[in-house]
Coordinates of C-alpha atoms in Angstrom, one line a residue:
X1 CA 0.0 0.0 0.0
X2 CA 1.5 3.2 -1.2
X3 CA 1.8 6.2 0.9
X4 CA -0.5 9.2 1.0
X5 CA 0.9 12.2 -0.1
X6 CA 0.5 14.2 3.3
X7 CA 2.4 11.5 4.9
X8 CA 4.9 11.6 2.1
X9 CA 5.3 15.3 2.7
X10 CA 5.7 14.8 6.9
X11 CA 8.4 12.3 6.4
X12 CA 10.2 14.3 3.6
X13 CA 9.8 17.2 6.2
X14 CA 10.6 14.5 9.2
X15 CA 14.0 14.0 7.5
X16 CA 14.7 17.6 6.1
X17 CA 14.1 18.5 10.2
X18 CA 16.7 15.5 11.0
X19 CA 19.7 17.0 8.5
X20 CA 19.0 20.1 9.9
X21 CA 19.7 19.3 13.0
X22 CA 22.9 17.0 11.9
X23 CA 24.3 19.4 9.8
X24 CA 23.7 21.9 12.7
X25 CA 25.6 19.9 15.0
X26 CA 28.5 19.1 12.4
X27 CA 28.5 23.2 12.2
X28 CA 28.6 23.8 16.1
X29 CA 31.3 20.8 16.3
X30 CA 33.4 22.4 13.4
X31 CA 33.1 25.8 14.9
X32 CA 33.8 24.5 18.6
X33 CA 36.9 22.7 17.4
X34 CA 37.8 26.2 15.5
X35 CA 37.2 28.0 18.7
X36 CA 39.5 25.2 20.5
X37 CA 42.4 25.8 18.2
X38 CA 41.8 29.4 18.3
X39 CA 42.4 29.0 22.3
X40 CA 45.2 26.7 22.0
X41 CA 47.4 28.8 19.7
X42 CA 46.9 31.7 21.8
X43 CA 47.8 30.1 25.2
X44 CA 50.7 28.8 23.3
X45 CA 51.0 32.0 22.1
X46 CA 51.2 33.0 25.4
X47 CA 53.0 30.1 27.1
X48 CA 56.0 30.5 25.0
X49 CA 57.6 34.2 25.3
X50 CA 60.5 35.4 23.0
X51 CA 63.9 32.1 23.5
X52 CA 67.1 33.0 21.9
X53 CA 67.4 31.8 18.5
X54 CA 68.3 28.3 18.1
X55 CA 66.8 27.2 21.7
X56 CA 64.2 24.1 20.9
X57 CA 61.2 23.4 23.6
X58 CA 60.0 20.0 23.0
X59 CA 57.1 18.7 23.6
X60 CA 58.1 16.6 27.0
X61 CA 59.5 20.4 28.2
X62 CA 56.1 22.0 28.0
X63 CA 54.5 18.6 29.8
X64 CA 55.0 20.0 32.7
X65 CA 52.6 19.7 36.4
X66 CA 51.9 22.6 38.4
X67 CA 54.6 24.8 39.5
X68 CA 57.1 21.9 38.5
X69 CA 60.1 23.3 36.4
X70 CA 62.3 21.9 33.7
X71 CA 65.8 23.7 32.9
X72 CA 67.7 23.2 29.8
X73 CA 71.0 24.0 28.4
X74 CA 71.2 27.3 26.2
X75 CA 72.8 25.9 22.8
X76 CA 74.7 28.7 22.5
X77 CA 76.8 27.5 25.9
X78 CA 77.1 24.2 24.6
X79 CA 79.5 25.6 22.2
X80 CA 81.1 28.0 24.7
X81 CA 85.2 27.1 24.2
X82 CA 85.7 27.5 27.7
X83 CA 82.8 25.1 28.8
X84 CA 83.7 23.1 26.1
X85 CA 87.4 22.9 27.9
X86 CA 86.0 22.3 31.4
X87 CA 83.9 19.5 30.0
X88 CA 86.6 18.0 28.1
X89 CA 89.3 18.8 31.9
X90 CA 85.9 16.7 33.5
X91 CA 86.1 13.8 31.0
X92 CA 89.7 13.1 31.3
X93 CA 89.9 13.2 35.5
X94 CA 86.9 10.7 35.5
X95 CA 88.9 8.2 32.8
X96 CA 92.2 8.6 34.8
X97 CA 90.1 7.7 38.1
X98 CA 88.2 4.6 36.9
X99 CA 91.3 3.5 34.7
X100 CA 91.8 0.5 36.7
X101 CA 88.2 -0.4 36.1
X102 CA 88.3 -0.1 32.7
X103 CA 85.7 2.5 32.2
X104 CA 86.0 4.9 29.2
X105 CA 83.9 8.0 29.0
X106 CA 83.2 9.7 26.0
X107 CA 80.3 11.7 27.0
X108 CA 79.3 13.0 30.4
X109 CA 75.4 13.0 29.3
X110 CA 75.4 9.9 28.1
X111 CA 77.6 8.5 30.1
X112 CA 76.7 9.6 33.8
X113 CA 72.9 9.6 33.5
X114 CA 72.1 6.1 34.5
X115 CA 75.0 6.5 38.0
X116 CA 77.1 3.9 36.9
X117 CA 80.0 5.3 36.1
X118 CA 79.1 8.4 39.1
X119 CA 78.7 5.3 41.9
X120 CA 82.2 3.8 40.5
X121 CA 83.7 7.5 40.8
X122 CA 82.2 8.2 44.3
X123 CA 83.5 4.6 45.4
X124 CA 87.1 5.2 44.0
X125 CA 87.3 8.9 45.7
X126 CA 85.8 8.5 49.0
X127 CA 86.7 4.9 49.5
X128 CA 83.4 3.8 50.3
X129 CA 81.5 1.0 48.9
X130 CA 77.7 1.7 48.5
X131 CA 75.4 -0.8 48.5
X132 CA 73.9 -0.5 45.1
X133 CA 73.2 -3.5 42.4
X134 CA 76.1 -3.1 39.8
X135 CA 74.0 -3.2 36.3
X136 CA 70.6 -1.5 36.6
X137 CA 69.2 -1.9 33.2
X138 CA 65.6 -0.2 34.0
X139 CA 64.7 3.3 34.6
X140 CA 63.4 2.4 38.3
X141 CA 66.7 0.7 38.7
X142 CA 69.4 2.9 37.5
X143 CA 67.1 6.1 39.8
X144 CA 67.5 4.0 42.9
X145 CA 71.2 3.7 42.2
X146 CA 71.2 7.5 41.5
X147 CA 69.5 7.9 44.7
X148 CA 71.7 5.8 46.9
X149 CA 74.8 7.6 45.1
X150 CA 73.7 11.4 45.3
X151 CA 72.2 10.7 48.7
X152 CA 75.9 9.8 49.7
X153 CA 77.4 12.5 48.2
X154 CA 75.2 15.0 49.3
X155 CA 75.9 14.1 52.5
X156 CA 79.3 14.6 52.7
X157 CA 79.2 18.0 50.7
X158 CA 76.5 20.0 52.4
X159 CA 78.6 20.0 55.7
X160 CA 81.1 22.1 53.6
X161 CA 78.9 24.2 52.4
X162 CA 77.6 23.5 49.0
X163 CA 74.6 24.3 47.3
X164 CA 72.9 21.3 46.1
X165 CA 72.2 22.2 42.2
X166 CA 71.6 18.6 41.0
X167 CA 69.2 15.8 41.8
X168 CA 68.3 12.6 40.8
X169 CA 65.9 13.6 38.0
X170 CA 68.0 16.5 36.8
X171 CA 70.9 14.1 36.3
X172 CA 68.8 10.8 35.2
X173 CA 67.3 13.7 32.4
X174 CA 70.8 13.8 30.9
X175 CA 70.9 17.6 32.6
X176 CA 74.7 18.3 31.2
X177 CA 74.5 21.4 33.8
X178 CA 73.6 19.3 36.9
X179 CA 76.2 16.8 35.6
X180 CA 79.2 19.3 35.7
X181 CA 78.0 20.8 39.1
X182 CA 78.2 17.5 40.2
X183 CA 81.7 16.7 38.7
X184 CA 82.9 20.0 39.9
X185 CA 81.9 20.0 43.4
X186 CA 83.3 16.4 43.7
X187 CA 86.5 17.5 42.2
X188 CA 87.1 20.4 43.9
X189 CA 85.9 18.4 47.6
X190 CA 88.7 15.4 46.8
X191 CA 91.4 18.0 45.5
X192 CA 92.0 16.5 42.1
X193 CA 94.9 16.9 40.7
X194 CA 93.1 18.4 37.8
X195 CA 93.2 22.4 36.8
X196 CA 89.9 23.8 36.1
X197 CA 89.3 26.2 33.7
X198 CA 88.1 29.8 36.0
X199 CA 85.6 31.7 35.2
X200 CA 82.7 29.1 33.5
X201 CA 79.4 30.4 33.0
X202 CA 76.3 29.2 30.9
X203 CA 72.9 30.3 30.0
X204 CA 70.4 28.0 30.7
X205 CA 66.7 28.7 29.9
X206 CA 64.1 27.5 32.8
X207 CA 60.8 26.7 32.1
X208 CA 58.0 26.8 34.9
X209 CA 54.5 26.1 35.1
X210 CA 52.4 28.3 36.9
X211 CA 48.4 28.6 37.3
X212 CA 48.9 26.6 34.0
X213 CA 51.3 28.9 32.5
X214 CA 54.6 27.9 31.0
X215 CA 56.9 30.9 32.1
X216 CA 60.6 30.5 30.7
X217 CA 63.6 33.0 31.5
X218 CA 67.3 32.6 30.3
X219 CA 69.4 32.3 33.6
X220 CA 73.2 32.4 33.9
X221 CA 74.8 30.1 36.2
X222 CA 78.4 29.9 37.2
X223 CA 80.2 26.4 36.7
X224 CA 83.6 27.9 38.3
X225 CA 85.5 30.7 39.8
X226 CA 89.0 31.7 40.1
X227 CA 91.6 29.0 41.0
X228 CA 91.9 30.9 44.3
X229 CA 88.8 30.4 45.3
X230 CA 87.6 27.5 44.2
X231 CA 91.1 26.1 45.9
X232 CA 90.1 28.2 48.5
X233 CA 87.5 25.1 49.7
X234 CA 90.4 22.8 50.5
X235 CA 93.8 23.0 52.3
X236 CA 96.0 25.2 50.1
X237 CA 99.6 24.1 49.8
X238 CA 102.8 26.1 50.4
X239 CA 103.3 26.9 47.2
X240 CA 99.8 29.0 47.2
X241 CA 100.9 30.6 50.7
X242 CA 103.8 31.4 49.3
X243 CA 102.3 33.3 46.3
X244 CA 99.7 35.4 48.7
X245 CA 101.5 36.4 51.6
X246 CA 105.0 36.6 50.2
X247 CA 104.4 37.9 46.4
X248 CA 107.7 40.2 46.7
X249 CA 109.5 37.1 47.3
X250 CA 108.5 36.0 43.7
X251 CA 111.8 36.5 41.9
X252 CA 113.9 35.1 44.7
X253 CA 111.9 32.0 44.5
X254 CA 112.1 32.1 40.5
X255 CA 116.0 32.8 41.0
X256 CA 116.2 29.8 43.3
X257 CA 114.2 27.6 40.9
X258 CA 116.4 28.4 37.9
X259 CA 119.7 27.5 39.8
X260 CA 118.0 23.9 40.9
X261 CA 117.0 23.2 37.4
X262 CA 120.2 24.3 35.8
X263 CA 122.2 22.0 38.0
X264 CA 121.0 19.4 36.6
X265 CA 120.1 20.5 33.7
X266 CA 124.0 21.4 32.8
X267 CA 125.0 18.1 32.6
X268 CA 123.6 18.1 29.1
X269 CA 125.1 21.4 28.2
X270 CA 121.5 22.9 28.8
X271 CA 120.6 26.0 30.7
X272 CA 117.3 27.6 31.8
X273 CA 117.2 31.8 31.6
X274 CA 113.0 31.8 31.3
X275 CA 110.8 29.4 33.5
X276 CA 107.6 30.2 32.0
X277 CA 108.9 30.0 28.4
X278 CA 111.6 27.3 28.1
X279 CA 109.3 24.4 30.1
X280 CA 106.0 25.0 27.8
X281 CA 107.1 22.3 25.3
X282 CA 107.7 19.7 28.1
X283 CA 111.2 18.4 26.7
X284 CA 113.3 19.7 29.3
X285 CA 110.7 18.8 32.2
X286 CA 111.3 15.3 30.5
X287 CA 115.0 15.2 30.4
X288 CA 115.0 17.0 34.3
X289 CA 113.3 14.1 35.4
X290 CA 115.7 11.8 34.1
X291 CA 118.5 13.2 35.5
X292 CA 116.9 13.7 38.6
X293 CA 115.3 9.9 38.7
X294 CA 119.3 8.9 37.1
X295 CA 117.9 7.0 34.1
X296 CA 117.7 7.7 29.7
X297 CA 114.4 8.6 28.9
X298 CA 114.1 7.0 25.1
X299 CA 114.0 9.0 22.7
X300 CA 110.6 7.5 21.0
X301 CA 108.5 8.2 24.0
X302 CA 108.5 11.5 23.2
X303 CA 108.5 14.4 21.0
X304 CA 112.4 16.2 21.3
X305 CA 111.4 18.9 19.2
X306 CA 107.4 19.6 19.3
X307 CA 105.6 22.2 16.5
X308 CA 101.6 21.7 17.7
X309 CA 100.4 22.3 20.5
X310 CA 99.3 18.6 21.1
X311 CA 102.6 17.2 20.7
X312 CA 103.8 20.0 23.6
X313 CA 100.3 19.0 25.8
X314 CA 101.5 15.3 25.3
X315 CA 105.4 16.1 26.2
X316 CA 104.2 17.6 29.6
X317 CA 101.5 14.9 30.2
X318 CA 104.0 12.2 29.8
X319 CA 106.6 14.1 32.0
X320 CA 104.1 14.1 34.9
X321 CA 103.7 10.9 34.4
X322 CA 107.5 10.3 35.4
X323 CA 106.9 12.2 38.3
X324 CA 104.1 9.6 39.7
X325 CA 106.2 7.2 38.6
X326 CA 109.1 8.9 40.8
X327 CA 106.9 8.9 44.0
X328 CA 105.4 12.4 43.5
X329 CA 101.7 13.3 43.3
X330 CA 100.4 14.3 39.9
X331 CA 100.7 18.1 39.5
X332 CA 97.6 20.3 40.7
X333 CA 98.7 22.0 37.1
X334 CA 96.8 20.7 33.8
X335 CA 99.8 20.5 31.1
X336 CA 97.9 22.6 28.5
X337 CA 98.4 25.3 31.6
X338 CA 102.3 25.3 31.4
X339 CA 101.8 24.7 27.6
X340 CA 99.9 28.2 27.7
X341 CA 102.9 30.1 29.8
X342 CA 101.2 30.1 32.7
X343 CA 103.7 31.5 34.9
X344 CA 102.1 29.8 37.8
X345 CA 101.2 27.1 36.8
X346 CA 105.1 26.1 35.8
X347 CA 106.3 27.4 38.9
X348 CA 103.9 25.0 41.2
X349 CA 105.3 21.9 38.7
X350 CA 108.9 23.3 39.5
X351 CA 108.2 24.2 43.0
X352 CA 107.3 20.4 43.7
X353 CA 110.1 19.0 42.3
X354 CA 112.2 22.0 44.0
X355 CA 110.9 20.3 47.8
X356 CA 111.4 16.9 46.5
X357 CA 115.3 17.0 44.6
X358 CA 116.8 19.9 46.2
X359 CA 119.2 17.9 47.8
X360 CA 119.7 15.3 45.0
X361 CA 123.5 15.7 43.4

């Protein structure tokens, strides 16, 4: 039985009434979502003031809970020469450390995150052993060892004064700031025999979170100070006491250094005038400690007459080397220090073996 035609014209109305009201709610959803992203860009808009060129905010940064903060590294200081320098001063204490166990690092971000290579440190240093499993593979694992570790090492540095300026999610984060605070307070605290380079600072950019705001700001923070100070923390030897409360005394202890060294020096027909200028290429710190030890360095184990500066850094490196190997303790001095003329620097290398030779014939 077909259909009326009033009842045709109710259903065709019936329907019309039905897309109406779909096509009315596609609208309101369209222009709800449009509204949404409209919101969303601005609050981003908003969230995300003026960075310096080149800094990136990904999207874990901006995942942030209330009033929680996130702090990264300003690229620009990555490639700062002098951090670069104390990074690479950092990397060569820890592999001379943890030689014995056979740990190589290449990266301190990589590297130190999980606390391996920080609990083998800490252990080597203090001479502690911690009770912490040795290969942690999971996050939950290698944060409990970073807990057990920083816990430790907190506890000995606040006593002395230090300002805490890492934690376990900073570091486990790969936070290459936190990291060098770390490394810094822990070689300074343990007097490595290490120079670091003065006067580090880097921008970091922090981002907050605040009534559901992200709020960033570019921050400096300063990885070191003068050698004075930072020294300053821990017993300062004679040679430093010397240099601040006796400073006119300088060229009588440069005179006095220059007649050691040629004494031993003129039994090759060589003779010192300049301290600061005639050690910097390490070949006659090499042939000193042979005729002080009584024995022929070869000739193959080092370069006798040095054109880059890397042969002259590996010339001093290898003659502080003899001087462990003659009892002594490795030079507070980094070699690329006396490679640079550093005045001081020489005279604190000559100075030790000035305490320990002076009455050797």
């Amino acid at each position: 039985m077909s259909a009326t035609p009033a009842a045709s014209a109710n259903k065709m109305k019936k329907d019309e009434s039905f897309l109406g009201k779909l096509g009315g709610t596609l609208v309101r959803k369209k222009r709800s979502k449009e509204v949404s992203d409209l919101h969303e860009e601005g609050k981003n808009a908003i969230n995300a003031p003026l960075l310096p060129a080149g800094t990136d905010i990904h999207p874990e940064d901006t995942l942030l809970e209330e009033n929680a903060e996130r702090v990264m590294l300003d690229p620009t200081s990555r490639e700062n020469l002098k951090f670069k320098d104390l990074v690479k001063v950092l990397i060569d204490w820890i592999n001379s450390e943890l030689e014995e166990d056979r740990i190589i690092v290449k990266d301190l971000e990589e590297d130190c995150y999980d606390g391996q290579v920080l609990q083998k440190l800490f252990e080597k240093l203090s001479g502690r052993k911690l009770n912490v499993a040795e290969v942690t593979q999971s996050e939950i694992g290698q944060k409990q060892k970073l807990q057990t570790v920083l816990e430790a090492v907190n506890e000995m540095l606040r006593p002395h004064g230090w300002t805490i300026e890492w934690s376990v999610d900073s570091i486990h984060s790969k936070n290459l700031v936190s990291i060098v605070y770390l490394l810094v307070a822990l070689a300074m605290h343990f007097q490595a025999p290490i120079r670091l380079p003065e006067h580090v600072s880097v921008q970091v950019v922090v981002v907050k979170k605040r009534e559901g705001i992200l709020q960033t700001a570019l921050v400096t923070k300063e990885l070191t100070s003068t050698t004075e100070m930072m020294m300053g923390r821990f017993e300062r030897d004679a040679f430093d006491t010397l240099l601040d409360h006796a400073p006119d005394k300088l060229n009588v202890v440069k005179t006095s250094l220059i007649t050691f060294v040629n004494k031993h020096l003129n039994k090759l027909n060589l003779e010192v005038t300049e301290l600061e200028s005639q050690f910097a290429d390490g070949v006659y710190l090499i042939l000193l400690m042979g005729l002080l030890e009584d024995y022929f360095v070869p000739l193959y184990n080092f370069f006798l007459t040095p054109e880059s500066f890397e042969q002259k850094v590996h010339n001093v490196a290898f003659a502080f080397e003899l001087m462990q190997d003659g009892g002594l303790k490795k030079p507070k001095a980094r070699p690329e220090d006396v490679v640079n003329l550093n005045l001081k620097s020489t005279l604190r290398v000559l100075y030790n073996l000035f305490t320990n030779y002076k009455n050797s014939e």
